[in-house]
Amino acid sequence: MRIVVTLALPLLLILSLLGFDFFYELNGRANPPVACAPGQPCRVAP
C-alpha cells in the first residue's frame, strides 16, 4: 500500500499541474480574459 501511495501521489501531482496548465492555455486562447472596470466598457486584457 505504501508503494502505491508513493508512486501515485507524485504522478497525480505532475498530471494535475500539467493538466491545469494545458486547460489554462486552451481557455486563454479560446476566451481571452476580459477586464471590466465599473462604469466603463469591457476591454480584452492583453
Short mmCIF file of C-alpha atoms in Angstrom, two decimals:
data_model
loop_
_atom_site.label_atom_id
_atom_site.label_comp_id
_atom_site.label_asym_id
_atom_site.label_seq_id
_atom_site.Cartn_x
_atom_site.Cartn_y
_atom_site.Cartn_z
CA MET A 1 0.00 0.00 0.00
CA ARG A 2 2.82 2.38 0.84
CA ILE A 3 4.43 1.76 -2.56
CA VAL A 4 1.18 2.57 -4.36
CA VAL A 5 0.82 5.85 -2.46
CA THR A 6 4.48 6.74 -3.04
CA LEU A 7 4.15 6.18 -6.79
CA ALA A 8 0.66 7.59 -7.26
CA LEU A 9 0.95 10.88 -5.37
CA PRO A 10 3.83 12.41 -7.38
CA LEU A 11 2.26 11.15 -10.61
CA LEU A 12 -1.09 12.73 -9.76
CA LEU A 13 0.65 15.96 -8.74
CA ILE A 14 2.54 16.16 -12.04
CA LEU A 15 -0.55 15.29 -14.08
CA SER A 16 -2.65 17.86 -12.24
CA LEU A 17 -0.05 20.58 -12.79
CA LEU A 18 0.30 19.73 -16.49
CA GLY A 19 -3.45 19.38 -16.86
CA PHE A 20 -4.21 22.74 -15.28
CA ASP A 21 -1.54 24.39 -17.40
CA PHE A 22 -2.92 22.75 -20.54
CA PHE A 23 -6.52 23.75 -19.80
CA TYR A 24 -5.40 27.27 -18.89
CA GLU A 25 -3.68 27.53 -22.30
CA LEU A 26 -6.80 26.30 -24.10
CA ASN A 27 -9.12 28.64 -22.19
CA GLY A 28 -6.73 31.55 -22.64
CA ARG A 29 -6.71 31.06 -26.42
CA ALA A 30 -10.42 30.38 -26.79
CA ASN A 31 -11.68 33.04 -24.37
CA PRO A 32 -9.18 35.82 -23.64
CA PRO A 33 -9.65 37.35 -20.19
CA VAL A 34 -11.88 40.41 -20.19
CA ALA A 35 -11.17 43.27 -17.81
CA CYS A 36 -14.33 45.16 -16.84
CA ALA A 37 -13.99 48.37 -14.86
CA PRO A 38 -17.16 49.62 -13.18
CA GLY A 39 -18.76 52.38 -15.25
CA GLN A 40 -16.60 51.70 -18.31
CA PRO A 41 -16.96 49.35 -21.29
CA CYS A 42 -15.23 45.99 -21.10
CA ARG A 43 -11.92 45.56 -22.88
CA VAL A 44 -9.92 42.44 -23.65
CA ALA A 45 -6.82 42.11 -21.49
CA PRO A 46 -3.56 41.57 -23.38
#
